[in-house]
Coordinates of C-alpha atoms in Angstrom, one line a residue:
Chain L
M1 CA -117.1 68.8 78.2
G2 CA -115.8 71.8 76.4
K3 CA -113.4 71.9 73.4
I4 CA -109.9 73.1 72.7
Y5 CA -108.9 74.8 69.5
V6 CA -105.1 75.2 68.9
V7 CA -105.0 78.2 66.6
G8 CA -102.1 79.3 64.4
M9 CA -102.2 83.0 64.1
G10 CA -99.7 83.4 61.3
P11 CA -97.1 86.1 61.5
G12 CA -99.0 88.4 63.8
K13 CA -101.5 90.8 62.5
E14 CA -105.1 89.8 62.0
E15 CA -104.9 90.1 58.2
Y16 CA -102.5 87.1 58.1
M17 CA -104.9 84.8 60.0
T18 CA -107.2 82.5 58.1
M19 CA -110.9 83.1 58.4
E20 CA -111.1 79.6 60.0
A21 CA -108.8 80.9 62.8
V22 CA -110.9 84.0 63.3
T23 CA -114.0 81.9 63.6
A24 CA -112.4 79.6 66.2
L25 CA -111.5 82.7 68.3
D26 CA -115.0 84.1 67.8
L27 CA -116.5 80.8 69.1
S28 CA -114.3 80.6 72.2
D29 CA -115.1 81.6 75.7
I30 CA -111.4 81.8 76.7
I31 CA -108.3 82.6 74.7
V32 CA -105.0 81.3 76.2
G33 CA -101.5 82.1 75.0
Y34 CA -98.1 83.7 75.4
T35 CA -98.5 87.3 76.5
V36 CA -97.2 88.9 73.3
Y37 CA -99.7 87.1 71.1
V38 CA -102.7 87.4 73.4
D39 CA -102.0 91.2 73.5
L40 CA -102.6 91.4 69.8
L41 CA -106.1 90.1 70.3
R42 CA -107.0 92.2 73.3
D43 CA -108.9 95.0 71.5
K44 CA -111.0 92.7 69.4
Y45 CA -111.9 90.3 72.1
K46 CA -112.6 92.6 75.1
E47 CA -115.6 90.6 76.3
K48 CA -113.7 87.2 76.4
E49 CA -111.5 85.8 79.1
L50 CA -107.9 86.2 78.0
L51 CA -105.3 84.2 80.0
T52 CA -101.6 84.5 79.5
T53 CA -98.5 82.6 80.6
G54 CA -94.9 83.7 80.2
M55 CA -92.3 82.5 77.8
R56 CA -91.2 78.8 78.3
Q57 CA -94.4 78.1 80.3
E58 CA -95.8 76.0 77.5
T59 CA -96.7 73.0 79.7
Q60 CA -98.6 75.2 82.2
R61 CA -100.4 76.9 79.2
C62 CA -101.7 73.5 77.9
E63 CA -102.7 72.4 81.4
L64 CA -104.7 75.6 81.8
C65 CA -106.5 74.9 78.5
L66 CA -107.3 71.4 79.5
E67 CA -108.6 72.4 83.0
K68 CA -110.9 75.1 81.5
A69 CA -112.2 72.8 78.7
K70 CA -113.0 70.2 81.3
E71 CA -115.1 72.8 83.1
G72 CA -117.1 73.0 79.9
K73 CA -115.5 76.0 78.2
V74 CA -114.5 76.4 74.6
V75 CA -110.9 77.4 74.7
S76 CA -108.5 78.7 72.0
L77 CA -104.8 78.1 72.6
V78 CA -103.1 80.6 70.3
C79 CA -99.6 80.4 68.8
S80 CA -97.8 82.5 66.2
G81 CA -97.2 81.0 62.8
D82 CA -98.8 77.5 62.4
A83 CA -100.3 75.6 65.3
G84 CA -98.3 72.5 64.5
V85 CA -94.8 73.7 63.3
Y86 CA -92.8 74.1 66.5
G87 CA -96.2 75.1 67.8
M88 CA -98.4 74.1 70.8
A89 CA -100.5 71.4 69.1
S90 CA -98.2 68.5 69.8
L91 CA -97.8 69.4 73.4
M92 CA -101.5 69.9 73.8
F93 CA -102.2 66.4 72.5
Q94 CA -99.6 65.1 74.9
I95 CA -101.0 66.9 77.9
A96 CA -104.5 65.7 77.1
K97 CA -103.4 62.1 76.6
D98 CA -105.5 60.8 79.5
D99 CA -108.6 62.5 78.3
P100 CA -109.4 60.7 75.1
D101 CA -112.9 62.3 74.9
M102 CA -111.6 65.8 74.9
E103 CA -112.1 67.4 71.5
I104 CA -109.0 69.0 70.2
E105 CA -109.2 70.8 66.8
V106 CA -106.0 72.2 65.3
V107 CA -106.4 75.3 63.1
A108 CA -103.5 75.7 60.7
G109 CA -101.8 79.0 60.1
V110 CA -99.1 80.5 57.9
T111 CA -95.7 79.5 59.3
A112 CA -92.7 81.8 58.8
A113 CA -91.3 79.5 56.1
L114 CA -94.3 80.6 54.0
S115 CA -94.8 84.2 55.1
G116 CA -91.1 84.9 55.0
G117 CA -90.7 83.0 51.7
A118 CA -93.5 85.2 50.2
L119 CA -91.6 88.3 51.1
L120 CA -88.3 87.1 49.8
G121 CA -89.8 85.8 46.6
A122 CA -90.2 82.0 46.1
P123 CA -87.3 80.3 47.9
L124 CA -89.4 77.1 48.7
G125 CA -90.6 76.5 45.2
H126 CA -89.4 72.9 45.3
D127 CA -88.8 70.2 48.0
F128 CA -87.6 71.8 51.2
C129 CA -86.7 71.3 54.8
V130 CA -87.6 73.4 57.9
I131 CA -84.9 73.2 60.6
S132 CA -84.7 75.0 63.9
L133 CA -81.2 75.9 65.3
S134 CA -82.5 76.1 68.8
N135 CA -80.8 73.5 71.0
L136 CA -83.1 74.1 73.9
L137 CA -85.0 70.8 73.3
T138 CA -82.8 69.2 70.7
P139 CA -79.2 68.0 70.9
W140 CA -76.9 70.1 68.7
E141 CA -75.5 66.9 67.2
L142 CA -78.9 66.1 65.7
I143 CA -79.2 69.7 64.4
E144 CA -75.9 69.2 62.6
R145 CA -77.0 65.9 61.2
R146 CA -80.1 67.5 59.8
L147 CA -78.1 70.3 58.2
R148 CA -75.8 67.8 56.5
S149 CA -78.8 65.6 55.4
A150 CA -80.6 68.6 54.0
A151 CA -77.5 69.7 52.0
L152 CA -76.9 66.2 50.7
G153 CA -80.5 66.0 49.5
D154 CA -80.2 69.4 47.7
F155 CA -83.2 70.6 49.7
A156 CA -84.1 74.3 49.8
M157 CA -84.2 75.2 53.5
A158 CA -86.0 77.5 55.9
I159 CA -84.0 77.9 59.1
Y160 CA -85.9 79.0 62.3
N161 CA -84.3 80.4 65.5
P162 CA -81.0 81.1 63.7
S163 CA -79.6 82.7 66.9
S164 CA -80.5 84.1 70.3
K165 CA -78.7 85.9 73.1
S166 CA -77.6 82.7 74.6
R167 CA -76.4 81.2 71.3
P168 CA -75.2 84.0 69.1
D169 CA -73.1 81.9 66.8
H170 CA -75.5 79.1 65.8
L171 CA -76.1 80.5 62.3
K172 CA -72.4 80.9 61.7
K173 CA -71.8 77.3 62.8
A174 CA -74.6 76.1 60.6
C175 CA -73.2 78.0 57.6
E176 CA -69.8 76.4 58.2
I177 CA -71.4 72.9 58.1
L178 CA -73.4 73.7 54.9
S179 CA -70.2 75.1 53.3
E180 CA -68.7 71.6 53.4
Y181 CA -71.4 70.6 50.8
I182 CA -72.6 73.8 49.2
D183 CA -70.7 76.5 47.2
G184 CA -70.3 79.8 49.0
T185 CA -72.0 81.6 46.1
R186 CA -75.3 79.7 46.7
P187 CA -78.2 82.3 46.8
C188 CA -79.7 82.7 50.3
G189 CA -81.9 85.2 52.0
I190 CA -83.1 86.4 55.4
V191 CA -86.4 87.9 56.5
R192 CA -86.7 90.0 59.6
N193 CA -89.8 90.9 61.7
I194 CA -92.3 89.1 59.4
G195 CA -95.7 90.6 59.5
R196 CA -94.7 93.7 61.5
D197 CA -94.5 97.2 60.2
E198 CA -90.7 97.1 60.2
Q199 CA -90.4 93.8 58.2
S200 CA -87.5 93.6 55.8
F201 CA -85.7 91.1 53.7
L202 CA -82.2 90.7 52.2
V203 CA -80.8 88.4 49.6
C204 CA -77.2 87.3 49.9
T205 CA -74.8 84.4 49.3
L206 CA -74.1 81.5 51.7
D207 CA -70.7 83.1 52.4
E208 CA -72.3 86.5 53.2
L209 CA -75.0 84.8 55.3
S210 CA -72.4 83.6 57.8
G211 CA -71.7 87.2 58.9
V212 CA -75.3 88.5 58.9
Q213 CA -76.7 89.6 62.3
T214 CA -79.8 87.7 63.2
D215 CA -82.1 87.3 66.2
M216 CA -85.2 85.4 67.3
F217 CA -87.3 87.4 64.8
T218 CA -85.2 86.4 61.8
T219 CA -86.0 83.5 59.4
V220 CA -83.2 82.3 57.1
F221 CA -83.5 80.7 53.7
I222 CA -81.0 78.6 51.8
G223 CA -81.6 78.0 48.1
N224 CA -81.1 74.7 46.4
S225 CA -78.7 74.1 43.5
R226 CA -81.1 75.7 41.0
S227 CA -82.1 78.8 43.0
E228 CA -81.3 82.2 41.5
I229 CA -81.8 85.8 42.3
I230 CA -84.3 87.4 39.9
N231 CA -84.8 91.1 40.1
G232 CA -83.7 91.1 43.8
R233 CA -85.9 88.2 44.9
L234 CA -84.8 84.6 45.8
V235 CA -86.4 82.1 43.4
T236 CA -86.3 78.3 43.5
P237 CA -87.7 76.8 40.3
R238 CA -90.5 74.3 40.5
G239 CA -88.5 71.6 38.8
Y240 CA -85.2 70.4 37.5
I241 CA -86.4 69.6 34.0
E242 CA -86.5 72.7 31.8
N243 CA -89.6 73.9 30.1
E244 CA -92.5 71.7 31.1
K245 CA -94.5 73.2 28.2
Chain Z
M1 CA -98.0 99.6 35.0
G2 CA -100.3 97.2 36.8
K3 CA -99.4 94.7 39.5
I4 CA -99.4 91.0 40.0
Y5 CA -100.4 89.2 43.1
V6 CA -99.6 85.5 43.4
V7 CA -102.2 84.3 45.9
G8 CA -102.1 81.1 47.8
M9 CA -105.8 80.1 48.4
G10 CA -105.1 77.3 51.0
P11 CA -106.9 74.0 50.7
G12 CA -109.9 75.4 48.8
K13 CA -112.8 76.9 50.6
E14 CA -112.8 80.6 51.4
E15 CA -112.6 80.0 55.2
Y16 CA -109.1 78.6 54.8
M17 CA -107.8 81.7 53.0
T18 CA -106.0 84.5 54.9
M19 CA -107.7 87.9 55.0
E20 CA -104.6 89.2 53.1
A21 CA -105.5 86.8 50.3
V22 CA -109.1 87.9 50.2
T23 CA -107.9 91.6 50.1
A24 CA -105.6 90.9 47.2
L25 CA -108.5 89.3 45.2
D26 CA -110.8 92.2 46.2
L27 CA -108.2 94.7 44.9
S28 CA -107.7 92.9 41.6
D29 CA -109.3 93.7 38.2
I30 CA -108.6 90.2 36.9
I31 CA -108.2 86.8 38.5
V32 CA -106.2 84.1 36.6
G33 CA -105.8 80.5 37.5
Y34 CA -106.4 76.8 36.8
T35 CA -110.1 76.3 36.0
V36 CA -110.9 74.3 39.2
Y37 CA -109.6 77.0 41.6
V38 CA -111.1 79.9 39.7
D39 CA -114.4 78.2 39.7
L40 CA -114.4 78.3 43.5
L41 CA -114.3 82.1 43.3
R42 CA -116.9 82.6 40.5
D43 CA -119.9 83.4 42.8
K44 CA -118.1 85.9 44.9
Y45 CA -116.3 87.8 42.1
K46 CA -119.0 87.9 39.4
E47 CA -118.1 91.4 38.4
K48 CA -114.4 90.7 37.8
E49 CA -112.7 89.3 34.7
L50 CA -111.9 85.6 35.5
L51 CA -109.5 83.9 33.1
T52 CA -108.7 80.2 33.2
T53 CA -106.1 78.0 31.6
G54 CA -106.0 74.2 31.8
M55 CA -103.8 71.8 33.7
R56 CA -100.1 71.9 32.8
Q57 CA -100.5 75.3 31.1
E58 CA -98.6 77.1 33.9
T59 CA -96.3 79.0 31.6
Q60 CA -99.2 80.4 29.5
R61 CA -101.0 81.3 32.8
C62 CA -98.0 83.4 33.9
E63 CA -97.6 85.0 30.5
L64 CA -101.2 86.0 30.5
C65 CA -100.8 87.7 33.9
L66 CA -97.8 89.6 32.8
E67 CA -99.5 90.8 29.6
K68 CA -102.6 92.0 31.5
A69 CA -100.4 93.7 34.2
K70 CA -98.4 95.5 31.5
E71 CA -101.8 96.8 30.2
G72 CA -102.2 98.4 33.6
K73 CA -104.4 95.9 35.3
V74 CA -104.1 94.5 38.8
V75 CA -104.0 90.8 38.4
S76 CA -104.3 88.0 40.9
L77 CA -102.8 84.6 39.9
V78 CA -104.3 82.1 42.2
C79 CA -103.0 78.7 43.3
S80 CA -104.1 76.1 45.8
G81 CA -102.2 75.8 49.0
D82 CA -99.3 78.3 49.3
A83 CA -98.3 80.5 46.4
G84 CA -94.6 79.4 46.8
V85 CA -94.6 75.7 47.7
Y86 CA -94.8 73.9 44.3
G87 CA -96.9 77.0 43.5
M88 CA -96.9 79.5 40.7
A89 CA -94.7 82.2 42.4
S90 CA -91.3 81.0 41.2
L91 CA -92.5 80.6 37.6
M92 CA -94.1 84.1 37.7
F93 CA -90.8 85.6 38.8
Q94 CA -89.0 83.7 36.0
I95 CA -91.5 84.8 33.3
A96 CA -91.3 88.4 34.5
K97 CA -87.5 88.3 34.5
D98 CA -87.1 90.9 31.8
D99 CA -89.6 93.3 33.4
P100 CA -87.7 94.4 36.5
D101 CA -90.2 97.2 37.2
M102 CA -93.2 94.9 37.4
E103 CA -94.4 94.7 41.0
I104 CA -95.0 91.1 42.1
E105 CA -96.4 90.5 45.5
V106 CA -96.6 86.9 46.8
V107 CA -99.5 86.2 49.3
A108 CA -98.7 83.2 51.4
G109 CA -101.4 80.5 52.0
V110 CA -101.8 77.3 54.1
T111 CA -100.0 74.5 52.2
A112 CA -101.2 70.9 52.5
A113 CA -98.4 70.0 54.9
L114 CA -100.0 72.4 57.4
S115 CA -103.7 72.0 56.7
G116 CA -103.4 68.2 56.4
G117 CA -101.1 68.1 59.4
A118 CA -103.8 69.9 61.5
L119 CA -106.4 67.3 60.6
L120 CA -104.1 64.5 61.4
G121 CA -102.9 66.0 64.7
A122 CA -99.4 67.5 64.9
P123 CA -97.1 65.4 62.7
L124 CA -94.8 68.3 61.9
G125 CA -94.1 69.5 65.5
H126 CA -90.4 69.3 64.9
D127 CA -88.0 69.8 61.9
F128 CA -89.5 68.4 58.8
C129 CA -89.2 68.0 55.0
V130 CA -91.7 68.4 52.3
I131 CA -91.1 66.1 49.3
S132 CA -93.1 65.7 46.1
L133 CA -93.1 62.2 44.5
S134 CA -94.0 63.7 41.1
N135 CA -91.2 63.1 38.6
L136 CA -92.8 65.3 36.0
L137 CA -90.2 68.0 36.5
T138 CA -87.7 66.2 38.7
P139 CA -85.6 63.1 38.0
W140 CA -86.7 60.1 40.1
E141 CA -83.1 59.6 41.2
L142 CA -83.2 63.0 43.0
I143 CA -86.5 62.1 44.6
E144 CA -84.9 58.9 45.9
R145 CA -81.9 60.8 47.2
R146 CA -84.2 63.2 49.1
L147 CA -86.1 60.4 50.7
R148 CA -82.8 58.8 51.9
S149 CA -81.5 62.2 53.2
A150 CA -84.8 62.9 55.0
A151 CA -84.7 59.4 56.7
L152 CA -81.0 59.8 57.6
G153 CA -81.7 63.2 59.2
D154 CA -84.7 61.8 61.2
F155 CA -86.9 64.5 59.7
A156 CA -90.7 64.2 59.9
M157 CA -92.0 64.3 56.3
A158 CA -94.9 65.6 54.4
I159 CA -95.2 63.8 51.0
Y160 CA -97.0 65.5 48.1
N161 CA -98.3 63.9 44.9
P162 CA -97.8 60.4 46.4
S163 CA -99.2 58.8 43.2
S164 CA -101.2 59.5 40.1
K165 CA -102.7 57.5 37.3
S166 CA -99.5 57.5 35.3
R167 CA -97.3 56.6 38.3
P168 CA -99.5 54.5 40.6
D169 CA -96.6 52.8 42.5
H170 CA -94.5 55.9 43.6
L171 CA -95.6 55.8 47.2
K172 CA -94.9 52.1 47.4
K173 CA -91.4 52.7 46.0
A174 CA -90.9 55.5 48.4
C175 CA -91.9 53.3 51.4
E176 CA -89.5 50.6 50.3
I177 CA -86.6 53.2 50.3
L178 CA -87.6 54.6 53.7
S179 CA -87.9 51.1 55.1
E180 CA -84.1 50.7 54.5
Y181 CA -83.7 53.3 57.3
I182 CA -86.9 53.4 59.3
D183 CA -88.6 50.7 61.3
G184 CA -91.9 49.4 59.8
T185 CA -93.8 50.3 62.9
R186 CA -93.0 54.0 62.5
P187 CA -96.3 56.1 62.9
C188 CA -97.5 57.6 59.7
G189 CA -100.7 59.1 58.4
I190 CA -102.5 60.2 55.3
V191 CA -105.1 62.9 54.6
R192 CA -107.5 62.8 51.7
N193 CA -109.4 65.7 50.1
I194 CA -108.2 68.4 52.5
G195 CA -110.6 71.3 52.9
R196 CA -113.4 69.5 51.1
D197 CA -116.6 68.2 52.6
E198 CA -115.4 64.6 52.2
Q199 CA -112.0 65.2 53.9
S200 CA -110.7 62.3 55.9
F201 CA -107.6 61.1 57.7
L202 CA -106.0 57.8 58.6
V203 CA -103.1 56.9 61.0
C204 CA -101.1 53.8 60.2
T205 CA -97.6 52.4 60.3
L206 CA -94.9 52.7 57.6
D207 CA -95.5 49.0 56.7
E208 CA -99.2 49.7 56.3
L209 CA -98.7 52.9 54.3
S210 CA -97.1 51.0 51.5
G211 CA -100.4 49.3 50.6
V212 CA -102.6 52.3 51.1
Q213 CA -104.5 53.7 48.0
T214 CA -103.6 57.3 47.3
D215 CA -104.3 59.8 44.5
M216 CA -103.5 63.4 43.7
F217 CA -105.7 64.6 46.5
T218 CA -103.8 62.7 49.2
T219 CA -101.0 64.0 51.4
V220 CA -98.9 61.6 53.2
F221 CA -97.1 62.1 56.5
I222 CA -94.2 60.1 58.0
G223 CA -93.4 60.7 61.7
N224 CA -89.9 61.0 63.1
S225 CA -88.3 58.6 65.6
R226 CA -90.2 60.3 68.5
S227 CA -93.6 60.5 66.8
E228 CA -96.5 58.6 68.5
I229 CA -100.2 58.0 68.0
I230 CA -102.1 59.7 70.8
N231 CA -105.9 59.2 71.0
G232 CA -105.9 58.4 67.3
R233 CA -103.9 61.4 66.2
L234 CA -100.3 61.5 64.8
V235 CA -98.1 63.6 67.1
T236 CA -94.5 64.6 66.8
P237 CA -93.1 66.2 70.0
R238 CA -91.5 69.6 69.9
G239 CA -88.2 68.3 71.1
Y240 CA -86.0 65.4 72.0
I241 CA -85.2 66.5 75.6
E242 CA -88.0 65.6 77.9
N243 CA -89.8 68.1 80.0
E244 CA -88.6 71.6 79.1
K245 CA -90.5 72.9 82.1

């Protein structure tokens, strides 16, 4: 029996991976993943078997890992960001349900809420929510309910998948819902192309956010009621009680 | 003028740090932090100036970094987990407010929601909240409101600081609030001493969670309505719509 690592690569480049993730890849016979992410590893792991599947072929990708691990191979299933947060880890556990002896080790990585947050400043310095606006696998009504709940709880928010070609207006719709609860001057921010050479960030208000162009490589941040812009960075204080000594 | 890195070290050992974090420490003249975390770096960085301040002395720690950076030094302010999530990054920006030219670079790290989640399985596979039960800097009423909001939004949850010596019953109180909205059979889990040799995890129900002993080194996870236990691991599916193909 082999073993399956589900490895979060962080935002892309090797420098953003943990050393634990690099070790898992080093120990693997086979690396499996979406083409774009496996390509990032091609130079370093020339001697290993690299297997790719296309976008949306997540189930096939996990089945391939299970099949190879049952043949006795050590397999790393790679994903961007963290392995668990909208990642492949949960699907891998589901696909391997009938193989209780298969060893599955999840290797955490830096998800966009953290890597994007670092670039923007410290938007998630207090309790926060992570919400995806993709309704591919989630009913839009539930996404709306989560936005409302997050606003009512005064959570800071990191918003993934703010829009795509097939749903260009999701962020605008989300901003409209949040505006029912949150003042239009609330400090917000967006980060584009995290971990790539062309990465950039922008701080803005909730009102301005509604009109900002975003795509699948954008992560959006909404401050809480105490967030402020300090020297161009979005900062959410660690507490509500001033001056902890 | 020097520079300040605010560096998330992840759960502790060097293998859980990103290479970006290691590089920041390598480039620094001075490393500043809480005694426990700086001690982890003492062997590797013998030749550097290592400065420590005690627990709760966060403001002094940031002021020390700013003072040294103004003297022209490159300073790393280290924290466990991520630099932003309940970390030192937001306080560092606040303390350096009147020094707009001071360069502050935040280096993200793996926060306990991710490292603990990986150990437990994939509890945060869909939208989630991170909530701290510490009322040191946050009114307890707001913490209660956040728990209620998170339950209403069917978020998976990672709960930090579930209890401490001065507030041993916070997790029990939180479970009582969540039980108003969530069935007692809801799959949950806890992780102890993440990233240390004695790390361990436990899956349980919400009812059972209420009686579990926790401390400052415990992270608690609450599944969403679709979470399940698969081969002893806590798994939250990536979506609500079956079989995305």
